[in-house]
Every structure is written in structure tokens, then in C-alpha cells.
PDB file of C-alpha atoms and ligand atoms in Angstrom:
ATOM      1  CA  MET A   1     -36.821 -32.282  40.543  1.00  0.00           C
ATOM      2  CA  ASN A   2     -37.699 -28.442  41.341  1.00  0.00           C
ATOM      3  CA  ILE A   3     -34.340 -26.608  41.620  1.00  0.00           C
ATOM      4  CA  PRO A   4     -34.855 -23.458  43.550  1.00  0.00           C
ATOM      5  CA  HIS A   5     -33.990 -20.230  41.415  1.00  0.00           C
ATOM      6  CA  GLU A   6     -31.461 -17.920  43.232  1.00  0.00           C
ATOM      7  CA  SER A   7     -32.508 -14.344  42.936  1.00  0.00           C
ATOM      8  CA  ARG A   8     -30.500 -11.648  41.088  1.00  0.00           C
ATOM      9  CA  SER A   9     -29.715  -9.869  44.270  1.00  0.00           C
ATOM     10  CA  LYS A  10     -28.432 -13.163  46.069  1.00  0.00           C
ATOM     11  CA  ARG A  11     -26.376 -14.006  43.083  1.00  0.00           C
ATOM     12  CA  LEU A  12     -24.888 -10.688  42.848  1.00  0.00           C
ATOM     13  CA  MET A  13     -24.025 -10.660  46.662  1.00  0.00           C
ATOM     14  CA  SER A  14     -22.068 -13.884  46.088  1.00  0.00           C
ATOM     15  CA  VAL A  15     -20.292 -12.509  42.907  1.00  0.00           C
ATOM     16  CA  THR A  16     -19.245  -9.441  44.728  1.00  0.00           C
ATOM     17  CA  ASP A  17     -18.506 -11.110  48.032  1.00  0.00           C
ATOM     18  CA  GLU A  18     -14.714 -11.006  47.551  1.00  0.00           C
ATOM     19  CA  GLN A  19     -14.968  -7.132  46.813  1.00  0.00           C
ATOM     20  CA  HIS A  20     -17.111  -6.453  49.763  1.00  0.00           C
ATOM     21  CA  GLU A  21     -14.689  -8.405  52.212  1.00  0.00           C
ATOM     22  CA  ARG A  22     -11.963  -6.130  50.808  1.00  0.00           C
ATOM     23  CA  LEU A  23     -13.890  -3.142  51.736  1.00  0.00           C
ATOM     24  CA  HIS A  24     -14.214  -4.621  55.395  1.00  0.00           C
ATOM     25  CA  VAL A  25     -10.421  -5.017  55.563  1.00  0.00           C
ATOM     26  CA  LEU A  26      -9.900  -1.551  54.179  1.00  0.00           C
ATOM     27  CA  VAL A  27     -12.312   0.033  56.624  1.00  0.00           C
ATOM     28  CA  ALA A  28     -10.590  -1.793  59.270  1.00  0.00           C
ATOM     29  CA  GLN A  29      -7.306  -0.450  58.218  1.00  0.00           C
ATOM     30  CA  GLN A  30      -8.458   3.151  57.777  1.00  0.00           C
ATOM     31  CA  ALA A  31     -10.363   3.199  61.070  1.00  0.00           C
ATOM     32  CA  PRO A  32     -12.555   5.934  59.978  1.00  0.00           C
ATOM     33  CA  PHE A  33     -14.446   5.915  63.168  1.00  0.00           C
ATOM     34  CA  SER A  34     -11.372   6.303  65.426  1.00  0.00           C
ATOM     35  CA  SER A  35     -11.480  10.037  65.456  1.00  0.00           C
ATOM     36  CA  LEU A  36     -13.470  12.875  64.030  1.00  0.00           C
ATOM     37  CA  ALA A  37     -10.535  13.876  61.695  1.00  0.00           C
ATOM     38  CA  ALA A  38     -10.551  10.231  60.297  1.00  0.00           C
ATOM     39  CA  TYR A  39     -14.357  10.335  59.858  1.00  0.00           C
ATOM     40  CA  GLY A  40     -14.061  13.351  57.882  1.00  0.00           C
ATOM     41  CA  HIS A  41     -12.148  11.434  55.250  1.00  0.00           C
ATOM     42  CA  TRP A  42     -14.794   8.846  55.234  1.00  0.00           C
ATOM     43  CA  LEU A  43     -17.485  11.473  54.596  1.00  0.00           C
ATOM     44  CA  ASP A  44     -15.399  12.724  51.684  1.00  0.00           C
ATOM     45  CA  VAL A  45     -15.462   9.198  50.254  1.00  0.00           C
ATOM     46  CA  GLN A  46     -19.189   8.793  50.740  1.00  0.00           C
ATOM     47  CA  PHE A  47     -19.894  12.302  49.127  1.00  0.00           C
ATOM     48  CA  ARG A  48     -17.767  11.164  46.089  1.00  0.00           C
ATOM     49  CA  PHE A  49     -19.662   7.828  45.764  1.00  0.00           C
ATOM     50  CA  GLN A  50     -23.091   9.354  46.201  1.00  0.00           C
ATOM     51  CA  TYR A  51     -22.273  12.216  44.062  1.00  0.00           C
ATOM     52  CA  ARG A  52     -21.348  10.004  41.103  1.00  0.00           C
ATOM     53  CA  ILE A  53     -24.846   8.087  41.427  1.00  0.00           C
ATOM     54  CA  ALA A  54     -27.115  11.057  42.581  1.00  0.00           C
ATOM     55  CA  SER A  55     -29.011  11.629  39.229  1.00  0.00           C
ATOM     56  CA  LEU A  56     -29.795   7.832  39.082  1.00  0.00           C
ATOM     57  CA  TYR A  57     -32.141   8.222  41.812  1.00  0.00           C
ATOM     58  CA  HIS A  58     -34.226  10.683  39.681  1.00  0.00           C
ATOM     59  CA  TRP A  59     -34.149   8.774  36.418  1.00  0.00           C
ATOM     60  CA  PRO A  60     -37.885   8.592  35.347  1.00  0.00           C
ATOM     61  CA  ALA A  61     -37.424   5.067  33.678  1.00  0.00           C
ATOM     62  CA  LEU A  62     -36.158   3.730  37.119  1.00  0.00           C
ATOM     63  CA  GLY A  63     -38.702   5.665  39.194  1.00  0.00           C
ATOM     64  CA  ASP A  64     -41.627   4.238  37.228  1.00  0.00           C
ATOM     65  CA  LEU A  65     -40.520   0.831  38.694  1.00  0.00           C
ATOM     66  CA  LEU A  66     -39.667   1.930  42.060  1.00  0.00           C
ATOM     67  CA  PRO A  67     -41.704   5.227  42.915  1.00  0.00           C
ATOM     68  CA  GLU A  68     -39.769   5.880  46.283  1.00  0.00           C
ATOM     69  CA  LEU A  69     -36.429   6.002  44.345  1.00  0.00           C
ATOM     70  CA  PRO A  70     -35.746   9.680  44.838  1.00  0.00           C
ATOM     71  CA  GLU A  71     -36.051   9.516  48.557  1.00  0.00           C
ATOM     72  CA  ARG A  72     -33.553   6.726  48.695  1.00  0.00           C
ATOM     73  CA  GLY A  73     -30.505   8.914  47.454  1.00  0.00           C
ATOM     74  CA  ARG A  74     -28.239   9.955  50.142  1.00  0.00           C
ATOM     75  CA  LEU A  75     -26.292  12.790  48.580  1.00  0.00           C
ATOM     76  CA  ALA A  76     -28.133  15.468  50.529  1.00  0.00           C
ATOM     77  CA  ALA A  77     -27.494  13.600  53.648  1.00  0.00           C
ATOM     78  CA  VAL A  78     -23.856  13.516  53.171  1.00  0.00           C
ATOM     79  CA  GLU A  79     -23.576  17.034  52.143  1.00  0.00           C
ATOM     80  CA  ALA A  80     -25.450  17.833  55.473  1.00  0.00           C
ATOM     81  CA  ASP A  81     -22.978  15.628  57.476  1.00  0.00           C
ATOM     82  CA  LEU A  82     -20.012  17.500  55.849  1.00  0.00           C
ATOM     83  CA  ARG A  83     -21.443  20.802  56.841  1.00  0.00           C
ATOM     84  CA  ASP A  84     -22.188  19.463  60.466  1.00  0.00           C
ATOM     85  CA  LEU A  85     -18.462  18.711  60.668  1.00  0.00           C
ATOM     86  CA  GLY A  86     -17.427  22.088  59.181  1.00  0.00           C
ATOM     87  CA  ARG A  87     -15.903  20.374  56.040  1.00  0.00           C
ATOM     88  CA  THR A  88     -16.108  21.696  52.526  1.00  0.00           C
ATOM     89  CA  VAL A  89     -18.306  20.112  50.040  1.00  0.00           C
ATOM     90  CA  PRO A  90     -15.998  19.081  47.066  1.00  0.00           C
ATOM     91  CA  ALA A  91     -16.536  21.039  43.948  1.00  0.00           C
ATOM     92  CA  SER A  92     -18.551  18.935  41.411  1.00  0.00           C
ATOM     93  CA  GLY A  93     -16.065  19.591  38.473  1.00  0.00           C
ATOM     94  CA  THR A  94     -13.454  17.448  40.091  1.00  0.00           C
ATOM     95  CA  LEU A  95     -15.826  14.366  40.539  1.00  0.00           C
ATOM     96  CA  ALA A  96     -16.335  11.213  38.434  1.00  0.00           C
ATOM     97  CA  GLU A  97     -19.286  10.959  36.002  1.00  0.00           C
ATOM     98  CA  GLN A  98     -22.327   8.852  36.567  1.00  0.00           C
ATOM     99  CA  PRO A  99     -23.280   5.769  34.574  1.00  0.00           C
ATOM    100  CA  ARG A 100     -25.494   6.426  31.643  1.00  0.00           C
ATOM    101  CA  GLN A 101     -27.576   3.238  30.699  1.00  0.00           C
ATOM    102  CA  ASP A 102     -30.262   1.402  32.685  1.00  0.00           C
ATOM    103  CA  PRO A 103     -28.529  -2.077  33.470  1.00  0.00           C
ATOM    104  CA  GLU A 104     -25.557  -0.032  34.601  1.00  0.00           C
ATOM    105  CA  ALA A 105     -27.570   2.149  36.759  1.00  0.00           C
ATOM    106  CA  TRP A 106     -29.161  -0.789  38.475  1.00  0.00           C
ATOM    107  CA  GLY A 107     -25.820  -2.307  39.206  1.00  0.00           C
ATOM    108  CA  TRP A 108     -24.635   0.919  40.888  1.00  0.00           C
ATOM    109  CA  LEU A 109     -27.934   1.336  42.811  1.00  0.00           C
ATOM    110  CA  PHE A 110     -27.590  -2.233  44.159  1.00  0.00           C
ATOM    111  CA  VAL A 111     -24.301  -1.478  45.754  1.00  0.00           C
ATOM    112  CA  SER A 112     -25.460   1.846  47.208  1.00  0.00           C
ATOM    113  CA  GLU A 113     -28.564   0.465  48.651  1.00  0.00           C
ATOM    114  CA  GLY A 114     -26.955  -2.625  49.916  1.00  0.00           C
ATOM    115  CA  SER A 115     -24.294  -0.458  51.659  1.00  0.00           C
ATOM    116  CA  ASN A 116     -27.145   0.796  53.770  1.00  0.00           C
ATOM    117  CA  LEU A 117     -27.314  -2.602  55.352  1.00  0.00           C
ATOM    118  CA  GLY A 118     -23.839  -2.480  56.916  1.00  0.00           C
ATOM    119  CA  ALA A 119     -24.512   1.055  57.761  1.00  0.00           C
ATOM    120  CA  ALA A 120     -26.287  -0.011  60.912  1.00  0.00           C
ATOM    121  CA  ILE A 121     -23.017  -1.301  62.449  1.00  0.00           C
ATOM    122  CA  LEU A 122     -21.158   1.881  61.282  1.00  0.00           C
ATOM    123  CA  LEU A 123     -23.826   4.190  62.861  1.00  0.00           C
ATOM    124  CA  LYS A 124     -23.126   2.453  66.252  1.00  0.00           C
ATOM    125  CA  ARG A 125     -19.420   3.392  65.721  1.00  0.00           C
ATOM    126  CA  ALA A 126     -20.303   6.981  64.693  1.00  0.00           C
ATOM    127  CA  ARG A 127     -22.267   7.359  67.850  1.00  0.00           C
ATOM    128  CA  ALA A 128     -19.221   6.635  69.827  1.00  0.00           C
ATOM    129  CA  LEU A 129     -17.720   9.835  68.212  1.00  0.00           C
ATOM    130  CA  GLY A 130     -20.854  11.935  69.473  1.00  0.00           C
ATOM    131  CA  LEU A 131     -22.569  11.869  66.012  1.00  0.00           C
ATOM    132  CA  SER A 132     -26.099  10.805  65.231  1.00  0.00           C
ATOM    133  CA  GLU A 133     -28.786  10.506  62.482  1.00  0.00           C
ATOM    134  CA  GLN A 134     -29.371  14.221  63.233  1.00  0.00           C
ATOM    135  CA  HIS A 135     -25.792  15.401  63.235  1.00  0.00           C
ATOM    136  CA  GLY A 136     -22.861  14.179  61.220  1.00  0.00           C
ATOM    137  CA  ALA A 137     -24.024  10.651  60.536  1.00  0.00           C
ATOM    138  CA  ARG A 138     -27.293  11.340  58.684  1.00  0.00           C
ATOM    139  CA  HIS A 139     -26.115   9.375  55.651  1.00  0.00           C
ATOM    140  CA  LEU A 140     -25.810   6.161  57.916  1.00  0.00           C
ATOM    141  CA  ALA A 141     -29.545   6.450  59.170  1.00  0.00           C
ATOM    142  CA  GLY A 142     -31.853   3.515  58.528  1.00  0.00           C
ATOM    143  CA  ALA A 143     -35.179   4.020  56.776  1.00  0.00           C
ATOM    144  CA  PRO A 144     -38.198   4.586  58.986  1.00  0.00           C
ATOM    145  CA  GLU A 145     -39.752   1.213  58.315  1.00  0.00           C
ATOM    146  CA  GLY A 146     -36.397  -0.502  59.096  1.00  0.00           C
ATOM    147  CA  ARG A 147     -33.274  -1.306  57.085  1.00  0.00           C
ATOM    148  CA  ALA A 148     -34.254  -4.960  56.209  1.00  0.00           C
ATOM    149  CA  ARG A 149     -37.789  -4.026  54.931  1.00  0.00           C
ATOM    150  CA  HIS A 150     -36.226  -1.043  53.012  1.00  0.00           C
ATOM    151  CA  TRP A 151     -33.816  -3.455  51.341  1.00  0.00           C
ATOM    152  CA  ARG A 152     -36.403  -5.964  50.533  1.00  0.00           C
ATOM    153  CA  ALA A 153     -38.574  -3.253  48.881  1.00  0.00           C
ATOM    154  CA  PHE A 154     -35.618  -2.584  46.587  1.00  0.00           C
ATOM    155  CA  THR A 155     -34.772  -6.131  45.688  1.00  0.00           C
ATOM    156  CA  ALA A 156     -38.392  -6.972  45.052  1.00  0.00           C
ATOM    157  CA  VAL A 157     -38.190  -4.738  42.116  1.00  0.00           C
ATOM    158  CA  PHE A 158     -34.540  -5.388  41.356  1.00  0.00           C
ATOM    159  CA  ASP A 159     -34.999  -9.116  41.252  1.00  0.00           C
ATOM    160  CA  ALA A 160     -38.079  -8.770  38.995  1.00  0.00           C
ATOM    161  CA  LEU A 161     -36.280  -6.777  36.297  1.00  0.00           C
ATOM    162  CA  SER A 162     -36.649  -8.617  32.996  1.00  0.00           C
ATOM    163  CA  LEU A 163     -32.968  -8.639  31.371  1.00  0.00           C
ATOM    164  CA  ASP A 164     -31.391 -10.611  28.518  1.00  0.00           C
ATOM    165  CA  ALA A 165     -28.121 -12.181  29.167  1.00  0.00           C
ATOM    166  CA  ALA A 166     -26.059  -9.343  27.749  1.00  0.00           C
ATOM    167  CA  GLN A 167     -27.938  -6.879  29.968  1.00  0.00           C
ATOM    168  CA  GLU A 168     -27.448  -9.065  32.947  1.00  0.00           C
ATOM    169  CA  ALA A 169     -23.814  -9.137  32.280  1.00  0.00           C
ATOM    170  CA  ARG A 170     -23.590  -5.308  32.037  1.00  0.00           C
ATOM    171  CA  LEU A 171     -25.542  -5.038  35.387  1.00  0.00           C
ATOM    172  CA  GLN A 172     -23.080  -7.321  37.094  1.00  0.00           C
ATOM    173  CA  ALA A 173     -20.027  -5.558  35.662  1.00  0.00           C
ATOM    174  CA  ALA A 174     -21.529  -2.342  36.786  1.00  0.00           C
ATOM    175  CA  ALA A 175     -21.873  -3.587  40.393  1.00  0.00           C
ATOM    176  CA  LYS A 176     -18.399  -4.727  40.393  1.00  0.00           C
ATOM    177  CA  ALA A 177     -17.286  -1.438  39.119  1.00  0.00           C
ATOM    178  CA  ALA A 178     -19.241   0.537  41.908  1.00  0.00           C
ATOM    179  CA  PHE A 179     -17.435  -1.762  44.562  1.00  0.00           C
ATOM    180  CA  ALA A 180     -14.159  -1.067  42.818  1.00  0.00           C
ATOM    181  CA  TYR A 181     -14.811   2.685  42.625  1.00  0.00           C
ATOM    182  CA  PHE A 182     -15.599   2.762  46.483  1.00  0.00           C
ATOM    183  CA  GLU A 183     -12.341   0.879  47.093  1.00  0.00           C
ATOM    184  CA  VAL A 184     -10.325   3.284  45.064  1.00  0.00           C
ATOM    185  CA  LEU A 185     -11.874   6.157  46.928  1.00  0.00           C
ATOM    186  CA  LEU A 186     -11.112   4.582  50.301  1.00  0.00           C
ATOM    187  CA  GLN A 187      -7.529   3.760  49.217  1.00  0.00           C
ATOM    188  CA  ASP A 188      -7.066   7.455  48.259  1.00  0.00           C
ATOM    189  CA  ALA A 189      -8.412   8.527  51.672  1.00  0.00           C
ATOM    190  CA  CYS A 190      -6.163   5.970  53.329  1.00  0.00           C
ATOM    191  CA  ALA A 191      -3.134   7.410  51.537  1.00  0.00           C
ATOM    192  CA  GLN A 192      -3.984  10.997  52.321  1.00  0.00           C
ATOM    193  CA  GLN A 193      -4.217  10.040  56.138  1.00  0.00           C
ATOM    194  CA  VAL A 194      -0.898   8.207  56.338  1.00  0.00           C
ATOM    195  CA  GLN A 195       1.086  10.812  54.200  1.00  0.00           C
ATOM    196  CA  PRO A 196       4.432  11.635  56.110  1.00  0.00           C
ATOM    197  CA  GLU A 197       4.821  15.230  57.391  1.00  0.00           C
ATOM    198  CA  PRO A 198       6.743  17.228  54.753  1.00  0.00           C
ATOM    199  CA  GLU A 199      10.494  17.451  55.673  1.00  0.00           C
ATOM    200  CA  LEU A 200      11.428  20.775  57.103  1.00  0.00           C
ATOM    201  CA  ALA A 201      13.965  22.646  55.067  1.00  0.00           C
ATOM    202  CA  LEU A 202      16.739  23.501  57.441  1.00  0.00           C
TER     203      LEU A 202
HETATM  204  C1  LIG B   1     -19.863   0.645  48.890  1.00  0.00           C
HETATM  205  C2  LIG B   1     -20.651  -0.364  49.282  1.00  0.00           C
HETATM  206  C3  LIG B   1     -20.425  -0.925  50.558  1.00  0.00           C
HETATM  207  C4  LIG B   1     -19.656  -0.573  51.680  1.00  0.00           C
HETATM  208  C5  LIG B   1     -18.658   0.462  51.800  1.00  0.00           C
HETATM  209  C6  LIG B   1     -19.894  -1.718  52.710  1.00  0.00           C
HETATM  210  C7  LIG B   1     -19.289  -1.689  53.812  1.00  0.00           C
HETATM  211  C8  LIG B   1     -19.763  -2.465  55.065  1.00  0.00           C
HETATM  212  C9  LIG B   1     -19.166  -2.518  56.187  1.00  0.00           C
HETATM  213  C10 LIG B   1     -17.888  -1.581  56.676  1.00  0.00           C
HETATM  214  C11 LIG B   1     -19.676  -3.368  56.957  1.00  0.00           C
HETATM  215  C12 LIG B   1     -19.463  -3.561  58.539  1.00  0.00           C
HETATM  216  C13 LIG B   1     -18.498  -4.753  58.721  1.00  0.00           C
HETATM  217  C14 LIG B   1     -18.260  -4.908  60.182  1.00  0.00           C
HETATM  218  O1  LIG B   1     -17.498  -4.141  60.828  1.00  0.00           O
HETATM  219  O2  LIG B   1     -18.692  -5.939  60.787  1.00  0.00           O
HETATM  220  C15 LIG B   1     -20.748  -4.027  56.206  1.00  0.00           C
HETATM  221  C16 LIG B   1     -21.458  -4.998  56.672  1.00  0.00           C
HETATM  222  C17 LIG B   1     -22.629  -5.517  55.918  1.00  0.00           C
HETATM  223  N1  LIG B   1     -22.778  -5.282  54.548  1.00  0.00           N
HETATM  224 FE1  LIG B   1     -21.750  -3.988  53.391  1.00  0.00          FE
HETATM  225  N2  LIG B   1     -20.890  -2.481  52.288  1.00  0.00           N
HETATM  226  C18 LIG B   1     -21.218  -2.141  50.959  1.00  0.00           C
HETATM  227  C19 LIG B   1     -22.185  -2.732  50.173  1.00  0.00           C
HETATM  228  C20 LIG B   1     -22.970  -3.726  50.576  1.00  0.00           C
HETATM  229  C21 LIG B   1     -23.871  -4.392  49.756  1.00  0.00           C
HETATM  230  C22 LIG B   1     -24.091  -4.171  48.261  1.00  0.00           C
HETATM  231  C23 LIG B   1     -24.484  -5.312  50.435  1.00  0.00           C
HETATM  232  C24 LIG B   1     -25.632  -6.224  50.052  1.00  0.00           C
HETATM  233  C25 LIG B   1     -26.155  -6.443  48.948  1.00  0.00           C
HETATM  234  C26 LIG B   1     -24.082  -5.271  51.750  1.00  0.00           C
HETATM  235  C27 LIG B   1     -24.458  -6.100  52.817  1.00  0.00           C
HETATM  236  C28 LIG B   1     -23.893  -5.964  54.100  1.00  0.00           C
HETATM  237  C29 LIG B   1     -24.373  -6.781  55.195  1.00  0.00           C
HETATM  238  C30 LIG B   1     -25.506  -7.705  55.075  1.00  0.00           C
HETATM  239  C31 LIG B   1     -23.637  -6.407  56.349  1.00  0.00           C
HETATM  240  C32 LIG B   1     -23.700  -7.041  57.623  1.00  0.00           C
HETATM  241  C33 LIG B   1     -24.679  -6.364  58.512  1.00  0.00           C
HETATM  242  C34 LIG B   1     -24.932  -6.841  59.776  1.00  0.00           C
HETATM  243  O3  LIG B   1     -24.240  -7.744  60.266  1.00  0.00           O
HETATM  244  O4  LIG B   1     -25.878  -6.304  60.415  1.00  0.00           O
HETATM  245  N3  LIG B   1     -23.096  -4.308  51.856  1.00  0.00           N
HETATM  246  N4  LIG B   1     -20.622  -3.440  54.845  1.00  0.00           N
END
């Protein structure tokens, strides 16, 4: 019998499904699209995440396999969004370091590229705040050829990577680490929002 082979990207989606679900819950709790102030915290989160992986989009070894990789990075878009809203771009010294090895890099890129699929829904919510792909919500924009096609161009290369079992495990661990990192950033942002007002000294 011919058993269909599940692609790496599909497998990884299942493996990280629980983490993705947790992000939905956190986003629902944090309600980053309920006001411009809350959205500002969302931008800080996106900035920190994109900053951590920005240089991966320029790795020659990865770009040899996916030539349009540099154009996929969204750090510049988030920076522009922060400026649109009059927010400060965080100082780079305070930000986490990037991954350093190929399988890890692919794991982080998978999560970043995948996050652009759900961004279609988020962009609609951002529009309700008066934002757009040209102002404040640039990082949520879809690719000119469409999100699905853009994703498939990524997974075509991603799924065809030739990795041994140890590298595969490292890629998977990195994808989980990327989701976990985003979750921590969101939780921090939540905590900042719900901090009680300091008590007045009478
Ligand atoms: C940091 C990473 C990610 C974040 C913050 C994120 C967040 C979200 C959010 C908030 C939604 C909208 C849920 C709703 O309100 O209905 C969503 C939907 C979605 N996400 Fe993610 N996601 C991430 C990564 C990924 C990855 C890696 C994939 C795939 C490999 C993915 C695939 C999808 C899909 C297919 C949807 C539904 C889109 C639709 O129904 O049109 N996401 N995501």
C-alpha cells in the first residue's frame, strides 16, 4: 500500500498546534486591536520577534535556496509601523539574540512566515482602528501574489530540505522555541497593560 508522506510543514503545524492555539487565547485576552494604545504593545512584540530573526533573512546559505528571502523579512515594516504611531523603536542592545545554525534558522523562519497567514484576519481588525498596509499595519500586509501562494513558495523549499534525523529534531525544537518566545513577549506585553496604577503617597 502506498502511504502518503506528510510534508515537513504539515507535520510541524500539527506539532506546534497547541502552542498556536495558546497564542490565539493570549491575543484574545490581550485584545491588541481594541485600541491604538493596546495596538502599540502589539507592535513592540512584533518588533522584538522580527528583530531577533532579521538577519536570518539575509543568510547567503538560506538565500541560495530561496532567492526572495530578503524581501520576506518584516522588520523594516514593523519599524515603519512604530514610527507611524509615534512610538520609539526599542534599542537593539536590549533585545534577544538570533539563532546561529541552519536547522534552527529554518524553524524560526517557519513560524515567522506562517504568522503571515493569520495576519489576514489581524489586518481586518487593524483596519477598524483606522490603520492600513500603508500606515501602521504594514507588517500585516499580504504579499502581492497573495498570502497562500507566498506561503506555498516558502514551504516548497522548506519541505524539500534534506535533513538527517538530528537536524530535523533541531528544526522542530527551534520552531517550538520561536512560538514560546512569541508567547513570552505577548505575556510581557499583557502584564504591562494590566499593571495597576501606582498608589498615591498621601
Ligand atoms: C508567532 C507566530 C504566530 C502568531 C502570533 C499567530 C497568530 C495568529 C492569530 C492571532 C490568528 C487569528 C486567529 C483568529 O482570530 O481567528 C492566526 C490564524 C492563523 N494562523 Fe497563525 N500565528 C502564528 C504562526 C502561525 C504559523 C507558523 C502558521 C502555519 C504554519 C499559522 C497559520 C495560521 C492560519 C492558517 C490561520 C487561520 C487563517 C485564516 O483562517 O484565514 N500561524 N494566527
